[in-house]
mmCIF file with all atom_site columns, C-alpha atoms in Angstrom:
data_model
loop_
_atom_site.group_PDB
_atom_site.id
_atom_site.type_symbol
_atom_site.label_atom_id
_atom_site.label_alt_id
_atom_site.label_comp_id
_atom_site.label_asym_id
_atom_site.label_entity_id
_atom_site.label_seq_id
_atom_site.pdbx_PDB_ins_code
_atom_site.Cartn_x
_atom_site.Cartn_y
_atom_site.Cartn_z
_atom_site.occupancy
_atom_site.B_iso_or_equiv
_atom_site.pdbx_formal_charge
_atom_site.auth_seq_id
_atom_site.auth_comp_id
_atom_site.auth_asym_id
_atom_site.auth_atom_id
_atom_site.pdbx_PDB_model_num
ATOM 1   C CA . GLN A 1 1   ? 116.933 122.269 106.335 1.00 0.00 ? 50  GLN A CA 1
ATOM 2   C CA . VAL A 1 2   ? 116.653 118.542 106.966 1.00 0.00 ? 51  VAL A CA 1
ATOM 3   C CA . GLN A 1 3   ? 118.664 116.629 109.531 1.00 0.00 ? 52  GLN A CA 1
ATOM 4   C CA . VAL A 1 4   ? 119.072 112.865 109.577 1.00 0.00 ? 53  VAL A CA 1
ATOM 5   C CA . VAL A 1 5   ? 120.341 111.195 112.739 1.00 0.00 ? 54  VAL A CA 1
ATOM 6   C CA . GLU A 1 6   ? 120.916 107.481 113.194 1.00 0.00 ? 55  GLU A CA 1
ATOM 7   C CA . SER A 1 7   ? 121.679 105.337 116.204 1.00 0.00 ? 56  SER A CA 1
ATOM 8   C CA . GLY A 1 8   ? 121.758 101.768 117.449 1.00 0.00 ? 57  GLY A CA 1
ATOM 9   C CA . GLY A 1 9   ? 125.113 100.464 116.318 1.00 0.00 ? 58  GLY A CA 1
ATOM 10  C CA . GLY A 1 10  ? 127.340 98.436  118.569 1.00 0.00 ? 59  GLY A CA 1
ATOM 11  C CA . LEU A 1 11  ? 129.185 95.200  119.168 1.00 0.00 ? 60  LEU A CA 1
ATOM 12  C CA . VAL A 1 12  ? 127.352 91.878  119.046 1.00 0.00 ? 61  VAL A CA 1
ATOM 13  C CA . GLN A 1 13  ? 128.240 88.214  118.809 1.00 0.00 ? 62  GLN A CA 1
ATOM 14  C CA . ALA A 1 14  ? 127.620 86.185  115.675 1.00 0.00 ? 63  ALA A CA 1
ATOM 15  C CA . GLY A 1 15  ? 124.038 85.005  115.631 1.00 0.00 ? 64  GLY A CA 1
ATOM 16  C CA . GLY A 1 16  ? 122.875 87.967  117.647 1.00 0.00 ? 65  GLY A CA 1
ATOM 17  C CA . SER A 1 17  ? 120.564 90.823  116.778 1.00 0.00 ? 66  SER A CA 1
ATOM 18  C CA . LEU A 1 18  ? 120.733 94.575  116.559 1.00 0.00 ? 67  LEU A CA 1
ATOM 19  C CA . ARG A 1 19  ? 118.223 97.298  115.698 1.00 0.00 ? 68  ARG A CA 1
ATOM 20  C CA . LEU A 1 20  ? 119.219 100.531 113.986 1.00 0.00 ? 69  LEU A CA 1
ATOM 21  C CA . SER A 1 21  ? 117.100 103.680 113.961 1.00 0.00 ? 70  SER A CA 1
ATOM 22  C CA . CYS A 1 22  ? 117.208 106.747 111.748 1.00 0.00 ? 71  CYS A CA 1
ATOM 23  C CA . ALA A 1 23  ? 115.061 109.846 112.168 1.00 0.00 ? 72  ALA A CA 1
ATOM 24  C CA . ALA A 1 24  ? 114.657 112.846 109.888 1.00 0.00 ? 73  ALA A CA 1
ATOM 25  C CA . SER A 1 25  ? 113.638 116.264 111.126 1.00 0.00 ? 74  SER A CA 1
ATOM 26  C CA . GLY A 1 26  ? 113.112 119.699 109.642 1.00 0.00 ? 75  GLY A CA 1
ATOM 27  C CA . SER A 1 27  ? 110.924 121.037 106.881 1.00 0.00 ? 76  SER A CA 1
ATOM 28  C CA . ILE A 1 28  ? 109.640 117.839 105.293 1.00 0.00 ? 77  ILE A CA 1
ATOM 29  C CA . PHE A 1 29  ? 106.759 117.575 102.886 1.00 0.00 ? 78  PHE A CA 1
ATOM 30  C CA . SER A 1 30  ? 107.251 113.911 102.106 1.00 0.00 ? 79  SER A CA 1
ATOM 31  C CA . ILE A 1 31  ? 109.858 111.176 102.144 1.00 0.00 ? 80  ILE A CA 1
ATOM 32  C CA . ASN A 1 32  ? 109.994 109.440 98.793  1.00 0.00 ? 81  ASN A CA 1
ATOM 33  C CA . ARG A 1 33  ? 112.351 106.653 99.794  1.00 0.00 ? 82  ARG A CA 1
ATOM 34  C CA . MET A 1 34  ? 114.241 105.437 102.841 1.00 0.00 ? 83  MET A CA 1
ATOM 35  C CA . GLY A 1 35  ? 117.114 103.026 102.944 1.00 0.00 ? 84  GLY A CA 1
ATOM 36  C CA . TRP A 1 36  ? 120.215 101.609 104.523 1.00 0.00 ? 85  TRP A CA 1
ATOM 37  C CA . TYR A 1 37  ? 123.674 101.255 103.036 1.00 0.00 ? 86  TYR A CA 1
ATOM 38  C CA . ARG A 1 38  ? 126.896 99.944  104.503 1.00 0.00 ? 87  ARG A CA 1
ATOM 39  C CA . GLN A 1 39  ? 130.611 100.163 103.940 1.00 0.00 ? 88  GLN A CA 1
ATOM 40  C CA . ALA A 1 40  ? 132.993 97.502  105.173 1.00 0.00 ? 89  ALA A CA 1
ATOM 41  C CA . PRO A 1 41  ? 136.768 97.988  105.413 1.00 0.00 ? 90  PRO A CA 1
ATOM 42  C CA . GLY A 1 42  ? 138.317 97.781  101.960 1.00 0.00 ? 91  GLY A CA 1
ATOM 43  C CA . HIS A 1 43  ? 134.955 97.804  100.209 1.00 0.00 ? 92  HIS A CA 1
ATOM 44  C CA . GLU A 1 44  ? 132.772 100.327 98.449  1.00 0.00 ? 93  GLU A CA 1
ATOM 45  C CA . ARG A 1 45  ? 129.524 101.468 99.973  1.00 0.00 ? 94  ARG A CA 1
ATOM 46  C CA . GLU A 1 46  ? 126.749 99.043  99.071  1.00 0.00 ? 95  GLU A CA 1
ATOM 47  C CA . LEU A 1 47  ? 122.997 98.921  99.288  1.00 0.00 ? 96  LEU A CA 1
ATOM 48  C CA . VAL A 1 48  ? 121.501 96.930  102.137 1.00 0.00 ? 97  VAL A CA 1
ATOM 49  C CA . VAL A 1 49  ? 117.799 97.660  101.650 1.00 0.00 ? 98  VAL A CA 1
ATOM 50  C CA . THR A 1 50  ? 115.450 100.412 100.522 1.00 0.00 ? 99  THR A CA 1
ATOM 51  C CA . ILE A 1 51  ? 111.757 101.039 101.002 1.00 0.00 ? 100 ILE A CA 1
ATOM 52  C CA . THR A 1 52  ? 109.642 103.326 98.840  1.00 0.00 ? 101 THR A CA 1
ATOM 53  C CA . SER A 1 53  ? 106.797 105.560 99.918  1.00 0.00 ? 102 SER A CA 1
ATOM 54  C CA . GLY A 1 54  ? 104.455 102.869 98.648  1.00 0.00 ? 103 GLY A CA 1
ATOM 55  C CA . GLY A 1 55  ? 106.060 100.219 100.827 1.00 0.00 ? 104 GLY A CA 1
ATOM 56  C CA . SER A 1 56  ? 108.006 98.310  98.191  1.00 0.00 ? 105 SER A CA 1
ATOM 57  C CA . THR A 1 57  ? 111.288 96.896  99.475  1.00 0.00 ? 106 THR A CA 1
ATOM 58  C CA . ASN A 1 58  ? 114.539 95.931  97.822  1.00 0.00 ? 107 ASN A CA 1
ATOM 59  C CA . TYR A 1 59  ? 117.005 93.820  99.819  1.00 0.00 ? 108 TYR A CA 1
ATOM 60  C CA . ALA A 1 60  ? 120.547 92.876  98.996  1.00 0.00 ? 109 ALA A CA 1
ATOM 61  C CA . ASP A 1 61  ? 120.859 89.126  98.518  1.00 0.00 ? 110 ASP A CA 1
ATOM 62  C CA . SER A 1 62  ? 123.393 88.937  101.328 1.00 0.00 ? 111 SER A CA 1
ATOM 63  C CA . VAL A 1 63  ? 120.886 90.114  103.949 1.00 0.00 ? 112 VAL A CA 1
ATOM 64  C CA . LYS A 1 64  ? 117.624 88.752  102.595 1.00 0.00 ? 113 LYS A CA 1
ATOM 65  C CA . GLY A 1 65  ? 115.807 86.716  105.201 1.00 0.00 ? 114 GLY A CA 1
ATOM 66  C CA . ARG A 1 66  ? 117.891 88.098  108.047 1.00 0.00 ? 115 ARG A CA 1
ATOM 67  C CA . PHE A 1 67  ? 117.330 91.854  107.939 1.00 0.00 ? 116 PHE A CA 1
ATOM 68  C CA . THR A 1 68  ? 114.003 93.675  107.966 1.00 0.00 ? 117 THR A CA 1
ATOM 69  C CA . ILE A 1 69  ? 113.328 97.314  107.195 1.00 0.00 ? 118 ILE A CA 1
ATOM 70  C CA . SER A 1 70  ? 110.372 99.107  108.745 1.00 0.00 ? 119 SER A CA 1
ATOM 71  C CA . ARG A 1 71  ? 109.214 102.659 109.229 1.00 0.00 ? 120 ARG A CA 1
ATOM 72  C CA . ASP A 1 72  ? 107.101 104.976 111.319 1.00 0.00 ? 121 ASP A CA 1
ATOM 73  C CA . ASN A 1 73  ? 105.812 107.586 108.913 1.00 0.00 ? 122 ASN A CA 1
ATOM 74  C CA . ALA A 1 74  ? 104.414 109.810 111.660 1.00 0.00 ? 123 ALA A CA 1
ATOM 75  C CA . LYS A 1 75  ? 107.892 110.090 113.164 1.00 0.00 ? 124 LYS A CA 1
ATOM 76  C CA . ASN A 1 76  ? 109.805 110.227 109.861 1.00 0.00 ? 125 ASN A CA 1
ATOM 77  C CA . THR A 1 77  ? 111.802 107.303 111.161 1.00 0.00 ? 126 THR A CA 1
ATOM 78  C CA . VAL A 1 78  ? 113.156 104.166 109.535 1.00 0.00 ? 127 VAL A CA 1
ATOM 79  C CA . TYR A 1 79  ? 114.467 101.073 111.310 1.00 0.00 ? 128 TYR A CA 1
ATOM 80  C CA . LEU A 1 80  ? 116.674 98.163  110.398 1.00 0.00 ? 129 LEU A CA 1
ATOM 81  C CA . GLN A 1 81  ? 116.184 94.977  112.387 1.00 0.00 ? 130 GLN A CA 1
ATOM 82  C CA . MET A 1 82  ? 119.233 92.767  111.941 1.00 0.00 ? 131 MET A CA 1
ATOM 83  C CA . ASN A 1 83  ? 119.012 89.145  113.018 1.00 0.00 ? 132 ASN A CA 1
ATOM 84  C CA . SER A 1 84  ? 121.360 86.183  112.671 1.00 0.00 ? 133 SER A CA 1
ATOM 85  C CA . LEU A 1 85  ? 124.272 88.553  112.327 1.00 0.00 ? 134 LEU A CA 1
ATOM 86  C CA . LYS A 1 86  ? 127.496 87.331  110.764 1.00 0.00 ? 135 LYS A CA 1
ATOM 87  C CA . PRO A 1 87  ? 131.039 88.687  111.032 1.00 0.00 ? 136 PRO A CA 1
ATOM 88  C CA . GLU A 1 88  ? 130.817 89.725  107.381 1.00 0.00 ? 137 GLU A CA 1
ATOM 89  C CA . ASP A 1 89  ? 128.022 92.127  108.346 1.00 0.00 ? 138 ASP A CA 1
ATOM 90  C CA . THR A 1 90  ? 130.622 94.239  110.130 1.00 0.00 ? 139 THR A CA 1
ATOM 91  C CA . ALA A 1 91  ? 130.549 97.699  108.570 1.00 0.00 ? 140 ALA A CA 1
ATOM 92  C CA . VAL A 1 92  ? 129.570 101.298 109.034 1.00 0.00 ? 141 VAL A CA 1
ATOM 93  C CA . TYR A 1 93  ? 125.859 101.533 108.317 1.00 0.00 ? 142 TYR A CA 1
ATOM 94  C CA . TYR A 1 94  ? 124.443 104.677 106.744 1.00 0.00 ? 143 TYR A CA 1
ATOM 95  C CA . CYS A 1 95  ? 120.835 105.779 106.613 1.00 0.00 ? 144 CYS A CA 1
ATOM 96  C CA . ASN A 1 96  ? 119.626 107.490 103.441 1.00 0.00 ? 145 ASN A CA 1
ATOM 97  C CA . MET A 1 97  ? 116.431 109.387 102.765 1.00 0.00 ? 146 MET A CA 1
ATOM 98  C CA . ILE A 1 98  ? 115.107 110.999 99.617  1.00 0.00 ? 147 ILE A CA 1
ATOM 99  C CA . VAL A 1 99  ? 113.168 113.968 100.964 1.00 0.00 ? 148 VAL A CA 1
ATOM 100 C CA . THR A 1 100 ? 110.881 116.515 99.356  1.00 0.00 ? 149 THR A CA 1
ATOM 101 C CA . GLY A 1 101 ? 110.898 119.681 101.399 1.00 0.00 ? 150 GLY A CA 1
ATOM 102 C CA . THR A 1 102 ? 111.016 123.442 101.203 1.00 0.00 ? 151 THR A CA 1
ATOM 103 C CA . PHE A 1 103 ? 113.923 123.418 98.765  1.00 0.00 ? 152 PHE A CA 1
ATOM 104 C CA . GLY A 1 104 ? 112.814 120.594 96.532  1.00 0.00 ? 153 GLY A CA 1
ATOM 105 C CA . THR A 1 105 ? 113.744 116.943 96.479  1.00 0.00 ? 154 THR A CA 1
ATOM 106 C CA . ARG A 1 106 ? 117.154 115.992 97.838  1.00 0.00 ? 155 ARG A CA 1
ATOM 107 C CA . SER A 1 107 ? 119.088 113.041 99.175  1.00 0.00 ? 156 SER A CA 1
ATOM 108 C CA . TYR A 1 108 ? 120.160 113.086 102.826 1.00 0.00 ? 157 TYR A CA 1
ATOM 109 C CA . TRP A 1 109 ? 122.560 110.814 104.675 1.00 0.00 ? 158 TRP A CA 1
ATOM 110 C CA . GLY A 1 110 ? 122.922 109.954 108.316 1.00 0.00 ? 159 GLY A CA 1
ATOM 111 C CA . GLN A 1 111 ? 126.284 110.223 110.017 1.00 0.00 ? 160 GLN A CA 1
ATOM 112 C CA . GLY A 1 112 ? 126.900 106.488 110.037 1.00 0.00 ? 161 GLY A CA 1
ATOM 113 C CA . THR A 1 113 ? 126.948 104.004 112.884 1.00 0.00 ? 162 THR A CA 1
ATOM 114 C CA . GLN A 1 114 ? 129.442 101.194 113.434 1.00 0.00 ? 163 GLN A CA 1
ATOM 115 C CA . VAL A 1 115 ? 128.204 97.621  113.593 1.00 0.00 ? 164 VAL A CA 1
ATOM 116 C CA . THR A 1 116 ? 130.754 95.030  114.654 1.00 0.00 ? 165 THR A CA 1
ATOM 117 C CA . VAL A 1 117 ? 129.957 91.320  114.761 1.00 0.00 ? 166 VAL A CA 1
ATOM 118 C CA . SER A 1 118 ? 132.394 89.054  116.556 1.00 0.00 ? 167 SER A CA 1
ATOM 119 C CA . SER A 1 119 ? 132.843 85.360  115.811 1.00 0.00 ? 168 SER A CA 1
#
C-alpha cells in the first residue's frame, strides 16, 4: 500500500555535487525513519545516513561532512545532498523508509538509482 520512488542519480565529475530525492506515497500514518544506503560493485549494501522522526541523524564516517540528509515531512520526501563527490562514492543508492500505515509498521525500499563519479 506504500510506494517509494527515488530519482536524481547520474554521472558527475569528482568534486561535483548531486541531489537525490525519494518520495513515499500511499496510506501513511507516519514515517518513523528515513535513510539512504548504497551498494558498490563487489561490496555489500552499506548505510550512508539515516534520520529519525525526531530529527536525529547517523552518518557513515566515509560521507560525514560531505553529504547532508534532509526531509520535507509534508511531502513524505527525503533528500540526499552529495557534495565533494569522490570516485569511491560510485554505487547504486537506495532509499529506505520505515513506515507505519494501514497494515502496521514496515520497511520500504526505493528502486535504486545509479551514481557514478568520474575522476
